[in-house]
Amino acid sequence: MSADLVIVANRLPVDRVTLPDGSVEWRPSPGGLVSAIEPVMRANDGTWIGWPGGTEQDLEPFEADGLQLLPMSMTQAEIEGHYEGFSNGTLWPLYHDLVAKPEFHREWWDSYVSVNKRFAEKAASIASEGATVWVHDYQLQLVPQMLRELRPDLRIGFYLHIPFPPAELFQQLPWRRQILEGLLGADLVGFQLPGGAANFVRLVRQRVGHKTHRDLVYLPDGRTVRAAAFPISIDAAGFEKLALTEAVVDRSKAIREALGNPRKIFLGIDRLDYTKGIYARLRAFAELIEDGHLDVEDAVFVQVAVPSREQVEQYRILRDDIDRLVGRINGDLGRIGRPAIAYFHTSYPREEMAALYSAADIMVVTPYRDGMNLVAKEYVACRTEDDGALVLSEFAGAADELRQAWLVNPYDLNGMKSALLEAYRSEDKDLTRRMRAMRKTIRHHDVAAWADSFMTELGSVSHSSHAKAVRPAKRS
Ligand code: G6P
């Protein structure tokens, strides 16, 4: 096996699920990474290395939907140490502004190092001479350097899908220097926003002592590393097309009907994660009913919470908190056939998501911190009639582009209440003006443009004379 393009991500695009009868099914894995990378994978016959979930060992490479997949197994101890521990108990909260308290455990770090090493070795063993390897996200920050040591001929790119924190927070990490050096193994380190890239360069200067100039880092061996922002996007045309299919249009009407044809539907769709600000947003909505500004006869809040990282304690606590809150709000404010909040703890296929986006009048996306937030962009892509309102946290990366949303500070409950109410009461003319502008932005900057710009940049900064060129993804 040998590949000119290798994608390395903690997860494969599909999860391996063993059904009660012992048979095996592959399901799309959580998160937005897959749809983002798929087009460039297809254009280059790439191979994807990643974990398919679970503890199954010795899995064979296979093909799914035309993609070459190379599953990496993890032991229970690695799941606990590398995945639930260091990735999601240390790095995730640390990189998201300490929304929860990160824990620092040396055993977790050891496990993170050994899993990163295994991923790097696997990539090194299948990449062809001069191939491009694109490493993704916070679970694999040591892979670029480990890989470079094994295979100096490769062109290596790294992309961080989550925020990169300011130095003041990052330096809490006992292994801060190792992480920075791990990332510096790449030729190009990509971030969602310019702020993340600037935080990284500043930390490299302060903590590793390399010379830097603007977005460049000069290493003692003569190599140059570039750190820059590449805000990720979605397959906008694909979502738009989906929203216009008869099945989705019908389903969207059926959803409104099933909710009792309220005047306005509010919608939240998030992985059940404490960074997403679900609790505060539901409280804000409930208070608007209590204050008499909204009535359950006219308005309902549909909240979809996608199960996530359920073995991590913080996520269990959050689930219980939200269950209790929804129960209390509906108990206090709902009427027969008219809950204030319609709550679903599940994940839906793309078609159902598109139908929900089409049915919703006000999309509420209020994370305390978020790398980008693709749900906000998907909603905009599905509003084919240029209507609907987006209430969006200032602290989501998407807020940099979607300036015409109602931007809110999720820590300011009264501010959120005002924005929700304004969006609820706004006139069609205002909605159209805002949505049109946002749709233009999304159409112009879609995921193919994102992958192309990263790949083009990687091609131009790479030092390696052996490296082969990578073809851009075709637009759908
Ligand atoms: C975020 C991360 C991804 C991750 C996804 C789902 O989008 O940036 O790297 O895969 O969440 O989380 P999970 O822990 O289930 O992989």
XYZ file of C-alpha atoms and ligand atoms in Angstrom:
492
model
C 0.000 0.000 0.000
C 1.352 3.403 -0.954
C -0.431 6.759 -1.192
C 0.417 10.220 -2.555
C -2.026 11.846 -0.115
C -2.491 10.616 3.422
C -5.046 12.078 5.803
C -4.349 11.423 9.459
C -7.162 12.143 11.905
C -8.119 10.684 15.249
C -11.364 9.390 13.767
C -12.088 7.654 10.527
C -15.016 9.140 8.590
C -17.030 6.101 9.683
C -17.529 4.426 13.051
C -17.576 0.672 13.469
C -20.712 -0.354 15.353
C -21.360 -3.928 16.467
C -25.091 -4.633 16.530
C -26.764 -6.830 19.191
C -26.851 -9.790 16.764
C -23.069 -9.557 16.363
C -23.120 -8.095 12.848
C -21.043 -5.011 12.053
C -22.281 -1.728 10.639
C -20.319 1.357 9.586
C -21.947 4.704 10.431
C -20.838 8.277 9.690
C -18.693 9.443 12.600
C -19.488 12.578 14.634
C -18.124 16.039 13.843
C -17.713 18.080 10.710
C -14.266 16.861 9.697
C -15.407 14.244 7.215
C -17.421 16.386 4.830
C -14.612 18.931 4.859
C -11.882 16.564 3.759
C -13.789 14.176 1.560
C -13.538 16.202 -1.680
C -9.742 16.534 -1.590
C -9.444 12.857 -0.649
C -11.445 11.872 -3.702
C -9.520 14.152 -6.071
C -6.216 12.589 -4.993
C -7.064 8.936 -4.301
C -6.011 9.597 -0.751
C -5.831 7.170 2.134
C -7.344 8.059 5.499
C -5.800 6.808 8.717
C -7.982 6.976 11.838
C -9.725 5.242 14.714
C -13.139 3.720 13.992
C -14.311 3.948 17.646
C -14.392 0.957 19.986
C -11.667 -1.462 21.017
C -11.671 -3.926 18.138
C -8.040 -4.906 17.362
C -6.297 -5.876 14.102
C -8.742 -4.274 11.694
C -7.937 -4.559 7.996
C -7.799 -1.594 5.579
C -11.026 -1.262 3.599
C -12.866 0.913 1.118
C -16.067 2.789 2.007
C -17.965 4.850 -0.522
C -14.870 5.005 -2.731
C -12.550 6.161 0.085
C -9.495 4.155 1.148
C -9.632 3.766 4.922
C -6.954 2.471 7.226
C -8.335 1.767 10.699
C -6.106 2.211 13.759
C -7.177 0.263 16.791
C -7.054 1.553 20.342
C -6.981 -0.427 23.549
C -9.333 0.404 26.403
C -6.354 1.946 28.244
C -5.575 4.151 25.217
C -9.183 5.250 24.918
C -9.093 6.279 28.563
C -5.638 7.857 28.472
C -5.275 9.349 24.997
C -8.861 10.018 23.894
C -11.041 10.599 26.963
C -8.093 11.682 29.089
C -5.476 13.905 27.470
C -7.448 14.873 24.345
C -10.812 15.525 25.952
C -10.047 15.987 29.650
C -6.924 18.164 29.226
C -6.636 19.749 25.764
C -10.311 20.266 24.911
C -11.169 22.436 27.949
C -7.748 24.155 27.893
C -8.131 25.161 24.240
C -11.719 26.302 24.799
C -10.944 29.093 27.254
C -11.162 26.870 30.342
C -14.948 26.596 30.027
C -14.386 23.486 32.163
C -11.327 22.834 34.315
C -8.620 20.887 32.479
C -7.001 18.018 34.345
C -3.293 17.304 34.056
C -2.237 13.680 34.525
C 1.135 12.267 33.564
C -0.340 8.856 32.596
C -2.695 10.592 30.158
C 0.233 12.364 28.548
C 2.200 9.107 28.211
C -0.744 7.531 26.453
C -1.123 10.560 24.136
C 2.547 10.273 23.170
C 2.348 6.579 22.403
C -0.854 6.851 20.343
C 0.592 9.779 18.372
C 3.694 7.665 17.733
C 1.647 4.774 16.387
C -0.281 7.087 14.032
C 2.975 8.661 12.815
C 4.549 5.267 12.172
C 1.525 4.109 10.237
C 1.533 7.250 8.064
C 5.281 6.871 7.488
C 4.794 3.292 6.351
C 2.175 4.005 3.689
C 3.122 7.440 2.297
C 4.841 7.257 -1.089
C 8.114 9.102 -1.768
C 7.455 12.860 -1.590
C 3.789 12.348 -0.623
C 1.657 14.909 1.186
C 0.433 14.044 4.666
C -2.292 16.170 6.184
C -2.649 15.716 9.953
C -5.804 16.890 11.707
C -6.735 18.264 15.076
C -5.752 18.442 18.707
C -5.636 14.685 19.306
C -2.557 14.355 17.061
C -0.359 17.400 17.623
C 2.832 15.368 18.045
C 2.438 13.517 14.751
C 4.051 16.169 12.459
C 7.426 16.096 14.222
C 7.417 12.317 14.747
C 6.612 11.860 11.082
C 9.288 14.271 9.908
C 11.913 12.345 11.829
C 10.822 9.122 10.140
C 10.262 10.571 6.660
C 12.047 13.875 5.894
C 10.963 13.602 2.231
C 7.281 14.255 3.025
C 5.293 17.427 2.709
C 3.456 17.752 6.025
C 0.461 19.930 6.807
C -1.360 20.242 10.107
C -4.786 21.744 10.662
C -6.312 22.519 14.061
C -10.113 22.443 13.962
C -10.559 23.932 17.431
C -9.345 27.275 18.812
C -5.687 27.722 19.702
C -5.626 29.492 23.067
C -3.748 32.620 24.122
C -0.327 32.114 25.708
C -1.713 32.954 29.159
C -3.834 29.787 29.084
C -1.615 27.509 26.991
C 1.325 27.868 29.322
C -0.507 26.031 32.081
C 0.188 22.868 30.122
C 3.119 20.956 31.670
C 3.988 19.619 28.188
C 3.624 22.939 26.349
C 7.050 22.791 24.744
C 6.599 19.261 23.417
C 3.281 20.201 21.826
C 4.766 23.276 20.138
C 7.703 21.264 18.858
C 5.349 18.537 17.653
C 3.426 21.048 15.548
C 6.633 22.579 14.190
C 7.302 19.312 12.374
C 4.753 20.510 9.801
C 5.567 22.798 6.856
C 2.253 24.564 7.308
C 0.205 24.822 10.504
C -3.362 25.923 9.822
C -5.809 27.485 12.267
C -9.439 28.598 12.031
C -8.716 32.270 12.775
C -5.744 34.639 12.528
C -5.795 35.002 16.329
C -4.987 31.300 16.776
C -2.072 31.513 14.347
C -0.741 34.610 16.138
C -1.041 32.884 19.549
C 0.974 29.963 18.186
C 3.763 32.080 16.697
C 4.050 34.124 19.875
C 4.296 30.962 21.993
C 6.938 29.465 19.714
C 9.017 32.618 20.108
C 8.589 32.754 23.879
C 8.711 29.104 24.822
C 10.861 27.417 22.166
C 13.037 30.417 21.375
C 12.899 30.221 17.573
C 13.110 33.338 15.450
C 9.806 34.405 13.945
C 8.667 37.061 11.534
C 4.926 37.654 11.060
C 3.501 34.220 10.213
C 6.840 32.493 9.707
C 8.969 30.500 12.121
C 12.661 29.993 11.283
C 14.087 26.744 12.609
C 17.795 26.289 13.361
C 18.071 23.577 10.657
C 17.090 26.103 7.965
C 13.505 24.937 7.612
C 10.664 27.479 7.656
C 7.217 26.798 9.088
C 4.236 28.937 8.217
C 1.298 29.442 10.615
C -1.830 30.892 9.037
C -5.617 30.996 9.236
C -7.841 28.901 6.948
C -11.421 29.250 8.205
C -13.188 25.984 7.468
C -16.506 25.830 5.673
C -19.185 23.451 4.397
C -20.369 22.001 1.107
C -22.758 24.925 0.643
C -24.070 23.864 -2.773
C -24.635 20.318 -1.490
C -26.725 21.544 1.458
C -28.669 23.939 -0.697
C -29.456 21.154 -3.154
C -30.513 18.862 -0.339
C -32.807 21.509 1.167
C -34.569 21.866 -2.183
C -35.323 18.153 -2.644
C -38.971 17.195 -2.418
C -38.297 14.773 0.436
C -36.688 17.476 2.586
C -39.320 20.110 1.726
C -42.090 17.659 2.681
C -40.318 16.577 5.835
C -39.820 20.190 6.848
C -43.577 20.833 6.558
C -44.291 17.646 8.491
C -41.968 18.816 11.296
C -43.812 22.154 11.592
C -47.123 20.342 11.613
C -46.010 17.849 14.249
C -44.963 20.778 16.435
C -48.505 22.201 16.108
C -47.709 24.835 13.466
C -46.405 27.413 15.930
C -45.828 30.939 14.670
C -42.055 30.604 15.116
C -39.686 27.715 15.699
C -36.366 28.238 17.463
C -33.710 25.592 16.842
C -30.453 24.486 18.449
C -28.365 21.572 17.148
C -25.143 20.755 18.966
C -22.994 17.911 20.152
C -23.873 17.675 23.838
C -20.771 19.585 24.909
C -20.254 22.114 27.700
C -18.602 24.540 25.288
C -21.835 24.912 23.307
C -23.781 27.012 25.836
C -26.953 24.924 25.602
C -27.977 25.445 29.223
C -27.814 29.240 29.104
C -29.661 29.468 25.804
C -32.564 27.319 27.059
C -32.764 29.434 30.197
C -32.876 32.598 28.121
C -35.752 31.194 26.073
C -37.635 30.055 29.199
C -37.257 33.477 30.817
C -38.778 35.113 27.754
C -41.863 32.965 28.303
C -41.901 33.708 32.049
C -41.579 37.429 31.338
C -44.596 37.211 29.019
C -42.672 38.168 25.852
C -43.209 34.752 24.274
C -46.076 32.288 24.583
C -45.891 28.519 24.119
C -48.875 28.777 21.765
C -46.691 30.829 19.384
C -43.149 29.618 19.912
C -41.278 26.406 20.584
C -37.589 25.682 21.035
C -36.381 22.491 19.334
C -33.076 21.404 20.836
C -31.185 18.479 19.340
C -28.286 17.331 21.521
C -26.046 14.819 19.794
C -24.588 12.280 22.262
C -20.854 12.827 22.675
C -17.929 11.578 24.807
C -20.319 9.926 27.218
C -17.617 8.272 29.305
C -16.085 11.642 30.256
C -17.451 12.865 33.584
C -17.999 16.497 32.577
C -20.211 15.334 29.718
C -22.284 13.097 32.016
C -22.813 15.965 34.421
C -23.873 18.220 31.556
C -26.356 15.663 30.271
C -28.002 15.404 33.691
C -28.084 19.198 34.045
C -29.794 19.636 30.680
C -32.258 16.785 31.341
C -33.234 18.444 34.616
C -33.496 21.909 33.094
C -35.674 20.782 30.176
C -37.913 18.830 32.575
C -38.296 21.833 34.831
C -38.972 24.303 32.020
C -41.567 22.063 30.389
C -43.115 21.201 33.746
C -43.446 24.863 34.670
C -44.270 26.443 31.326
C -45.595 23.801 28.924
C -49.229 23.089 28.175
C -50.909 19.954 26.836
C -49.500 19.357 23.356
C -47.373 22.519 23.726
C -44.009 21.909 25.373
C -41.793 24.974 25.618
C -38.815 22.860 24.594
C -38.856 19.831 22.298
C -35.668 18.040 23.323
C -33.969 15.187 21.452
C -30.860 13.406 22.642
C -29.867 11.757 19.388
C -28.049 12.275 16.103
C -29.856 12.686 12.818
C -28.817 12.034 9.223
C -28.072 14.984 6.925
C -31.565 14.910 5.363
C -33.294 15.300 8.722
C -30.887 18.092 9.687
C -31.666 19.909 6.442
C -35.414 19.509 7.125
C -34.959 20.930 10.629
C -32.941 23.871 9.298
C -35.649 24.535 6.722
C -38.404 24.330 9.332
C -36.709 26.663 11.834
C -37.321 30.423 11.861
C -34.585 31.248 14.345
C -31.371 29.244 14.617
C -29.646 29.693 17.960
C -25.902 28.968 18.096
C -24.426 30.225 21.364
C -21.145 28.507 22.242
C -18.861 29.966 24.906
C -16.006 29.156 22.547
C -16.004 27.287 19.234
C -13.362 26.847 16.540
C -15.828 27.564 13.742
C -19.297 25.998 14.207
C -20.482 24.434 10.991
C -24.114 24.204 12.140
C -24.398 27.981 11.754
C -23.125 27.735 8.183
C -25.343 24.755 7.352
C -28.409 26.669 8.503
C -27.544 29.578 6.225
C -26.923 27.226 3.284
C -30.361 25.642 3.746
C -32.287 28.966 3.780
C -32.963 28.909 0.062
C -35.709 31.564 0.352
C -33.369 34.085 1.983
C -35.369 34.071 5.209
C -34.780 32.885 8.771
C -32.683 34.454 11.514
C -29.356 33.377 12.942
C -28.504 34.220 16.543
C -24.781 33.567 16.849
C -22.210 33.753 19.611
C -19.390 36.240 19.141
C -17.095 33.482 20.384
C -17.734 31.086 17.518
C -15.223 31.303 14.664
C -18.176 31.632 12.285
C -18.947 35.065 13.755
C -15.941 36.471 11.876
C -17.672 35.790 8.561
C -21.390 35.815 9.402
C -21.475 39.447 10.453
C -25.173 39.873 9.609
C -26.271 37.407 12.291
C -27.593 38.660 15.612
C -24.277 38.446 17.423
C -24.470 37.746 21.157
C -22.244 37.293 24.169
C -23.365 33.924 25.587
C -22.293 34.945 29.089
C -24.788 37.837 29.006
C -28.207 36.292 29.602
C -30.138 39.538 29.210
C -28.259 40.315 26.004
C -29.177 36.895 24.651
C -32.820 37.399 25.614
C -32.930 40.712 23.740
C -31.342 39.180 20.644
C -33.736 36.218 20.634
C -36.679 38.567 20.943
C -35.404 40.925 18.263
C -34.885 38.017 15.885
C -38.384 36.763 16.744
C -39.968 40.133 16.052
C -37.896 41.205 13.096
C -39.481 42.093 9.797
C -39.164 40.032 6.638
C -37.260 42.807 4.892
C -34.558 42.827 7.546
C -34.323 39.022 7.564
C -33.883 38.905 3.801
C -31.223 41.580 3.806
C -29.187 39.772 6.438
C -29.658 36.247 5.071
C -28.826 37.247 1.521
C -25.496 38.680 2.601
C -24.642 35.614 4.694
C -25.582 33.245 1.877
C -23.295 35.087 -0.463
C -20.404 34.684 1.973
C -20.982 30.962 2.383
C -21.421 30.264 -1.301
C -18.239 32.107 -2.080
C -16.180 30.456 0.627
C -17.159 26.798 0.651
C -15.275 23.758 1.838
C -13.660 23.100 -1.533
C -12.198 26.627 -1.422
C -10.949 25.921 2.100
C -9.190 22.674 1.175
C -7.784 24.204 -2.018
C -6.308 27.171 -0.241
C -4.688 24.972 2.422
C -3.248 22.603 -0.182
C -2.020 25.416 -2.416
C -0.323 27.097 0.495
C 1.206 23.824 1.651
C 2.595 23.327 -1.840
C 4.246 26.724 -1.833
C 5.822 26.634 1.641
C 7.104 23.101 1.515
C 10.887 22.798 1.576
C 11.036 19.335 0.130
C 12.356 19.021 -3.402
C 10.968 15.468 -3.642
C 7.429 16.499 -2.794
C 4.760 15.905 -5.437
C 1.945 18.311 -6.173
C -1.576 17.696 -4.864
C -4.605 18.222 -7.091
C -7.270 20.632 -5.827
C -10.724 19.219 -5.009
C -13.435 19.547 -7.658
C -16.356 21.741 -6.700
C -19.722 20.012 -6.451
C -14.875 18.249 17.119
C -13.392 17.968 16.928
C -13.165 16.708 16.099
C -13.952 15.555 16.703
C -15.439 15.927 16.796
C -16.293 14.827 17.445
O -15.429 18.655 15.902
O -12.741 19.077 16.339
O -11.793 16.371 16.079
O -13.790 14.374 15.969
O -15.553 17.102 17.584
O -15.804 14.489 18.701
P -15.311 13.015 19.022
O -14.678 13.119 20.361
O -16.567 12.197 19.044
O -14.368 12.566 17.958
